[in-house]
C-alpha positions as a Markdown table, in Angstrom:
| # | Residue | x | y | z |
|---|---|---|---|---|
| 1 | Met | 0.0 | 0.0 | 0.0 |
| 2 | Leu | 1.0 | 3.6 | -0.4 |
| 3 | Phe | 1.6 | 6.1 | 2.4 |
| 4 | Phe | 0.7 | 9.7 | 1.7 |
| 5 | Arg | 2.7 | 12.5 | 3.4 |
| 6 | Ile | 1.5 | 16.1 | 3.7 |
| 7 | Leu | 3.1 | 17.1 | 6.9 |
| 8 | Gly | 6.0 | 18.5 | 4.9 |
| 9 | Pro | 6.6 | 18.3 | 1.2 |
| 10 | Leu | 3.9 | 16.4 | -0.6 |
| 11 | Glu | 5.1 | 12.8 | -1.0 |
| 12 | Ile | 3.8 | 9.3 | -1.8 |
| 13 | Gly | 5.8 | 6.5 | -0.3 |
| 14 | Ala | 5.6 | 3.0 | -1.9 |
| 15 | Pro | 7.6 | -0.1 | -1.3 |
| 16 | Gly | 11.0 | 0.6 | -2.8 |
| 17 | Asp | 9.8 | 3.8 | -4.4 |
| 18 | Ala | 8.6 | 7.3 | -3.6 |
| 19 | Trp | 7.1 | 10.2 | -5.6 |
| 20 | Gln | 7.2 | 13.9 | -4.9 |
| 21 | Pro | 5.0 | 15.9 | -7.3 |
| 22 | Asn | 7.0 | 19.0 | -8.1 |
| 23 | Gly | 4.3 | 21.6 | -7.6 |
| 24 | Gly | 1.9 | 22.3 | -10.4 |
| 25 | Arg | -1.6 | 21.1 | -11.0 |
| 26 | Gln | -1.0 | 17.4 | -10.2 |
| 27 | Ala | 0.3 | 18.4 | -6.8 |
| 28 | Ile | -2.7 | 20.7 | -6.1 |
| 29 | Leu | -5.1 | 18.0 | -7.3 |
| 30 | Leu | -3.6 | 15.4 | -5.0 |
| 31 | Ser | -3.2 | 17.7 | -2.1 |
| 32 | Ser | -6.8 | 18.9 | -2.3 |
| 33 | Leu | -8.2 | 15.4 | -2.3 |
| 34 | Leu | -5.9 | 14.4 | 0.6 |
| 35 | Val | -7.0 | 17.3 | 2.9 |
| 36 | Ser | -10.7 | 17.2 | 2.1 |
| 37 | Asp | -13.2 | 15.5 | 4.3 |
| 38 | Gly | -13.5 | 11.9 | 3.3 |
| 39 | His | -11.0 | 12.7 | 0.5 |
| 40 | Phe | -13.8 | 13.7 | -1.8 |
| 41 | Met | -14.2 | 16.9 | -3.7 |
| 42 | Thr | -16.8 | 18.1 | -6.2 |
| 43 | Thr | -15.6 | 18.9 | -9.7 |
| 44 | Glu | -16.4 | 22.6 | -9.2 |
| 45 | Ala | -14.4 | 22.8 | -6.0 |
| 46 | Leu | -11.4 | 21.1 | -7.7 |
| 47 | Val | -11.5 | 23.4 | -10.7 |
| 48 | Asp | -11.5 | 26.3 | -8.3 |
| 49 | Glu | -8.7 | 24.9 | -6.2 |
| 50 | Ile | -6.5 | 24.2 | -9.2 |
| 51 | Trp | -7.1 | 27.2 | -11.4 |
| 52 | Gly | -8.6 | 29.8 | -9.1 |
| 53 | Asp | -10.2 | 32.7 | -10.8 |
| 54 | Ser | -8.7 | 31.8 | -14.2 |
| 55 | Pro | -10.1 | 28.4 | -15.2 |
| 56 | Pro | -9.4 | 27.3 | -18.8 |
| 57 | Ser | -12.2 | 27.0 | -21.4 |
| 58 | Gly | -13.4 | 23.4 | -21.1 |
| 59 | Ala | -12.3 | 23.3 | -17.4 |
| 60 | Leu | -14.1 | 20.0 | -16.8 |
| 61 | Asn | -12.2 | 18.3 | -19.6 |
| 62 | Ala | -9.0 | 19.8 | -18.3 |
| 63 | Leu | -9.7 | 18.4 | -14.9 |
| 64 | Gln | -10.5 | 15.0 | -16.3 |
| 65 | Ala | -7.1 | 15.0 | -18.0 |
| 66 | Gln | -5.4 | 15.9 | -14.7 |
| 67 | Val | -7.3 | 13.2 | -12.9 |
| 68 | Ser | -6.4 | 10.6 | -15.5 |
| 69 | Arg | -2.7 | 11.5 | -15.2 |
| 70 | Leu | -2.8 | 11.2 | -11.4 |
| 71 | Arg | -4.7 | 7.9 | -11.6 |
| 72 | Arg | -2.1 | 6.4 | -13.8 |
| 73 | Arg | 0.7 | 7.5 | -11.5 |
| 74 | Leu | -1.1 | 6.1 | -8.4 |
| 75 | Ser | -1.8 | 2.9 | -10.2 |
| 76 | Ser | 1.9 | 2.4 | -11.2 |
| 77 | Leu | 3.0 | 3.1 | -7.6 |
| 78 | Ser | 0.4 | 0.9 | -6.0 |
| 79 | Ser | -0.1 | -1.8 | -8.6 |
| 80 | Gly | -3.7 | -0.7 | -8.8 |
| 81 | Ser | -4.5 | -1.0 | -5.0 |
| 82 | Val | -5.3 | 2.8 | -4.6 |
| 83 | Arg | -8.5 | 3.9 | -6.3 |
| 84 | Leu | -9.2 | 7.4 | -7.6 |
| 85 | Ala | -12.8 | 7.1 | -8.4 |
| 86 | Ala | -15.2 | 9.4 | -10.3 |
| 87 | Leu | -18.4 | 9.7 | -8.4 |
| 88 | Ser | -21.6 | 11.7 | -9.0 |
| 89 | Gly | -20.4 | 15.3 | -9.0 |
| 90 | Gly | -16.8 | 14.8 | -8.1 |
| 91 | Tyr | -13.8 | 12.5 | -7.3 |
| 92 | Leu | -12.9 | 10.3 | -4.4 |
| 93 | Leu | -9.4 | 9.2 | -3.4 |
| 94 | Asp | -10.1 | 5.9 | -1.6 |
| 95 | Ile | -7.5 | 5.5 | 1.1 |
| 96 | Arg | -7.5 | 4.4 | 4.7 |
| 97 | Ser | -6.8 | 6.9 | 7.5 |
| 98 | Arg | -3.6 | 5.0 | 8.5 |
| 99 | Asp | -2.3 | 5.7 | 5.0 |
| 100 | Leu | -2.1 | 9.5 | 5.5 |
| 101 | Asp | 0.4 | 11.0 | 7.9 |
| 102 | Ala | -2.0 | 13.8 | 8.9 |
| 103 | Ser | -4.7 | 11.3 | 9.9 |
| 104 | Val | -2.1 | 9.3 | 11.9 |
| 105 | Phe | -1.1 | 12.6 | 13.6 |
| 106 | Thr | -4.6 | 13.8 | 14.5 |
| 107 | Glu | -5.6 | 10.4 | 15.8 |
| 108 | Gly | -2.4 | 10.2 | 17.9 |
| 109 | Leu | -3.1 | 13.7 | 19.2 |
| 110 | Glu | -6.5 | 12.6 | 20.5 |
| 111 | Arg | -4.7 | 9.8 | 22.4 |
| 112 | Val | -2.3 | 12.4 | 23.8 |
| 113 | Arg | -5.1 | 14.6 | 25.0 |
| 114 | Thr | -6.8 | 11.6 | 26.7 |
| 115 | Lys | -3.5 | 10.6 | 28.5 |
| 116 | Ala | -2.8 | 14.2 | 29.5 |
| 117 | Ala | -6.2 | 14.5 | 31.1 |
| 118 | Gly | -5.5 | 11.3 | 33.0 |
| 119 | Gly | -2.0 | 12.3 | 34.0 |
| 120 | Thr | -0.4 | 9.4 | 32.3 |
| 121 | Leu | 1.3 | 11.2 | 29.3 |
| 122 | His | 5.0 | 11.0 | 28.8 |
| 123 | Ser | 6.9 | 13.5 | 26.6 |
| 124 | Ser | 8.5 | 10.7 | 24.5 |
| 125 | Glu | 5.0 | 9.8 | 23.2 |
| 126 | Val | 4.4 | 13.3 | 21.9 |
| 127 | Ala | 8.0 | 13.6 | 20.6 |
| 128 | Asp | 7.4 | 10.4 | 18.6 |
| 129 | Leu | 4.2 | 11.8 | 17.2 |
| 130 | Leu | 5.9 | 15.0 | 16.1 |
| 131 | Lys | 8.4 | 13.0 | 14.1 |
| 132 | Leu | 5.7 | 12.7 | 11.5 |
| 133 | Trp | 6.4 | 16.4 | 10.6 |
| 134 | Arg | 9.1 | 17.0 | 8.0 |
| 135 | Gly | 8.4 | 20.7 | 7.4 |
| 136 | Pro | 5.6 | 23.1 | 6.5 |
| 137 | Val | 2.3 | 21.5 | 5.5 |
| 138 | Leu | 2.4 | 20.5 | 1.8 |
| 139 | Gly | 5.9 | 22.0 | 1.7 |
| 140 | Gly | 4.4 | 25.5 | 1.4 |
| 141 | Leu | 2.4 | 24.5 | -1.7 |
| 142 | Thr | 0.2 | 27.4 | -2.9 |
| 143 | Gly | -3.2 | 26.0 | -3.8 |
| 144 | Gly | -6.7 | 27.4 | -3.2 |
| 145 | Ser | -8.8 | 27.9 | -0.1 |
| 146 | Val | -9.0 | 24.2 | 0.7 |
| 147 | Cys | -5.3 | 23.7 | 0.9 |
| 148 | Ala | -4.8 | 27.0 | 2.7 |
| 149 | Ala | -7.4 | 26.1 | 5.4 |
| 150 | Ala | -5.8 | 22.7 | 5.9 |
| 151 | Thr | -2.4 | 24.3 | 6.3 |
| 152 | Ile | -3.7 | 26.5 | 9.1 |
| 153 | Arg | -5.6 | 23.6 | 10.7 |
| 154 | Tyr | -2.7 | 21.2 | 10.9 |
| 155 | Glu | -0.2 | 23.9 | 12.0 |
| 156 | Glu | -2.5 | 24.7 | 14.9 |
| 157 | Leu | -2.6 | 21.0 | 15.8 |
| 158 | Arg | 1.2 | 20.9 | 15.6 |
| 159 | Leu | 1.4 | 23.8 | 18.1 |
| 160 | His | -1.0 | 22.0 | 20.4 |
| 161 | Ala | 1.2 | 18.9 | 20.3 |
| 162 | Leu | 4.3 | 21.0 | 21.1 |
| 163 | Glu | 2.4 | 22.5 | 24.1 |
| 164 | Phe | 1.7 | 19.0 | 25.4 |
| 165 | Arg | 5.3 | 18.0 | 24.8 |
| 166 | Tyr | 6.9 | 20.9 | 26.7 |
| 167 | Glu | 4.4 | 20.5 | 29.6 |
| 168 | Cys | 5.5 | 16.9 | 30.0 |
| 169 | Glu | 9.2 | 17.7 | 29.6 |
| 170 | Ile | 9.1 | 20.4 | 32.3 |
| 171 | Asp | 7.3 | 18.1 | 34.7 |
| 172 | Glu | 9.9 | 15.4 | 33.9 |
| 173 | Gly | 12.8 | 17.7 | 34.7 |
| 174 | Gly | 13.3 | 19.4 | 31.4 |
| 175 | Arg | 16.2 | 19.2 | 28.8 |
| 176 | Pro | 19.2 | 21.5 | 28.5 |
| 177 | Asp | 17.8 | 23.1 | 25.3 |
| 178 | Ile | 14.2 | 23.4 | 26.3 |
| 179 | Ile | 14.5 | 27.1 | 27.3 |
| 180 | Ala | 16.0 | 28.1 | 24.0 |
| 181 | Glu | 13.3 | 26.2 | 22.1 |
| 182 | Leu | 10.5 | 27.9 | 24.2 |
| 183 | Lys | 12.1 | 31.3 | 23.7 |
| 184 | Gly | 11.9 | 30.7 | 19.9 |
| 185 | Leu | 8.2 | 29.7 | 20.1 |
| 186 | Val | 7.3 | 32.7 | 22.3 |
| 187 | Ala | 9.0 | 35.0 | 19.7 |
| 188 | Ala | 7.2 | 33.3 | 16.8 |
| 189 | His | 3.8 | 33.1 | 18.6 |
| 190 | Pro | 3.8 | 36.1 | 21.0 |
| 191 | Tyr | 0.0 | 35.9 | 21.7 |
| 192 | Arg | 0.1 | 32.2 | 22.5 |
| 193 | Glu | 0.0 | 32.2 | 26.3 |
| 194 | Arg | 0.8 | 28.6 | 27.0 |
| 195 | Phe | 4.3 | 28.8 | 25.5 |
| 196 | Leu | 5.0 | 31.9 | 27.6 |
| 197 | Val | 3.8 | 30.1 | 30.8 |
| 198 | Gln | 6.0 | 27.1 | 30.0 |
| 199 | Leu | 9.0 | 29.3 | 29.4 |
| 200 | Val | 8.5 | 31.1 | 32.7 |
| 201 | Val | 8.2 | 27.9 | 34.6 |
| 202 | Ala | 11.2 | 26.4 | 32.9 |
| 203 | Leu | 13.3 | 29.4 | 33.8 |
| 204 | Cys | 12.2 | 29.3 | 37.4 |
| 205 | Arg | 13.1 | 25.6 | 37.6 |
| 206 | Val | 16.7 | 26.4 | 36.8 |
| 207 | Gly | 16.9 | 29.4 | 39.2 |
| 208 | Arg | 16.4 | 32.2 | 36.6 |
| 209 | Gln | 13.7 | 34.1 | 38.4 |
| 210 | Ala | 14.9 | 37.5 | 36.9 |
| 211 | Asp | 14.7 | 36.1 | 33.4 |
| 212 | Ala | 11.2 | 34.7 | 34.1 |
| 213 | Leu | 10.0 | 38.0 | 35.3 |
| 214 | His | 11.5 | 39.7 | 32.3 |
| 215 | Ala | 9.6 | 37.3 | 30.0 |
| 216 | Cys | 6.3 | 38.1 | 31.8 |
| 217 | Arg | 6.9 | 41.8 | 31.5 |
| 218 | Arg | 7.9 | 41.5 | 27.9 |
| 219 | His | 4.7 | 39.6 | 27.2 |
| 220 | Arg | 2.7 | 42.4 | 29.0 |
| 221 | Ala | 4.4 | 45.1 | 26.8 |
| 222 | Val | 3.7 | 43.2 | 23.6 |
| 223 | Leu | 0.0 | 42.7 | 24.4 |
| 224 | Leu | -0.4 | 46.4 | 25.4 |
| 225 | Gln | 1.5 | 47.7 | 22.3 |
| 226 | Asp | -0.1 | 45.4 | 19.8 |
| 227 | Leu | -3.6 | 44.7 | 21.2 |
| 228 | Gly | -4.2 | 47.3 | 23.9 |
| 229 | Ile | -4.9 | 44.6 | 26.5 |
| 230 | Asp | -3.5 | 43.4 | 29.7 |
| 231 | Pro | -2.1 | 39.8 | 30.4 |
| 232 | Ser | -4.6 | 37.2 | 31.5 |
| 233 | Pro | -5.2 | 36.3 | 35.1 |
| 234 | Thr | -3.0 | 33.2 | 34.6 |
| 235 | Val | 0.1 | 35.3 | 33.7 |
| 236 | Arg | -0.6 | 37.8 | 36.5 |
| 237 | Lys | -0.8 | 35.0 | 39.0 |
| 238 | Leu | 2.5 | 33.7 | 37.6 |
| 239 | Glu | 4.2 | 37.0 | 38.2 |
| 240 | His | 2.8 | 37.1 | 41.7 |
| 241 | Ala | 4.1 | 33.6 | 42.4 |
| 242 | Ile | 7.6 | 34.5 | 41.2 |
| 243 | Leu | 7.8 | 37.7 | 43.2 |
| 244 | His | 6.6 | 35.9 | 46.4 |
| 245 | Gln | 8.9 | 32.9 | 45.9 |
| 246 | Asp | 6.1 | 30.4 | 45.6 |
| 247 | Pro | 7.8 | 27.0 | 46.2 |
| 248 | Ala | 5.6 | 25.4 | 43.5 |
| 249 | Met | 7.4 | 27.6 | 40.9 |
| 250 | Phe | 10.8 | 26.2 | 41.7 |
| 251 | Arg | 10.3 | 22.4 | 41.8 |
| 252 | Ala | 9.1 | 19.8 | 39.4 |
| 253 | Arg | 5.7 | 18.4 | 40.0 |
């Protein structure tokens, strides 16, 4: 069977072989089907995704030609085991959830959430899940609204997974490079409070209270300058705990 990868450059893995569509309409067609609910899209939606506001004359025939090319490629890679079917009003890519890295990731993230709620999650489990990521979703492929929405959705899920990972790692005692990684995430996502909280706790755990307070105050300044709002009660309580030497801030749970 084939394994489809979209958490990074678009790629199809086959026994002893692999194919990476090099952009273009074939890549957008395959990507659109992979990220759509049930891997089905109407012909109209596919035309819009591939050609946008400038569809060719005879767009449906042009789409059929693209589908035929992709079908031949999939058949050659899978010996006919993967079906790209024409259904009423559209096309279906008939694959199992375990054959798509994004589905494996989202299902794994649900298990992570369940274990985290039960207090049984280990950072290594989240780290293994994050290994599915090889780069930006679809390698930064520019498609239409369907691909764009999927890129945003999966990136948000990746950030959730990172939050779970760092939460566990801090509770487990941390790693030497965890502070540097969290600083990068706070800089890249300045309004994402959970990374800021994790950075502050990690700094306190290694005795860097002054740096932890500076991170809180920098967060306050960014929110005020960019959004005109104050930090959340969570961040304010964090500052208070640092200033009053709350023992919980300085020991692993």
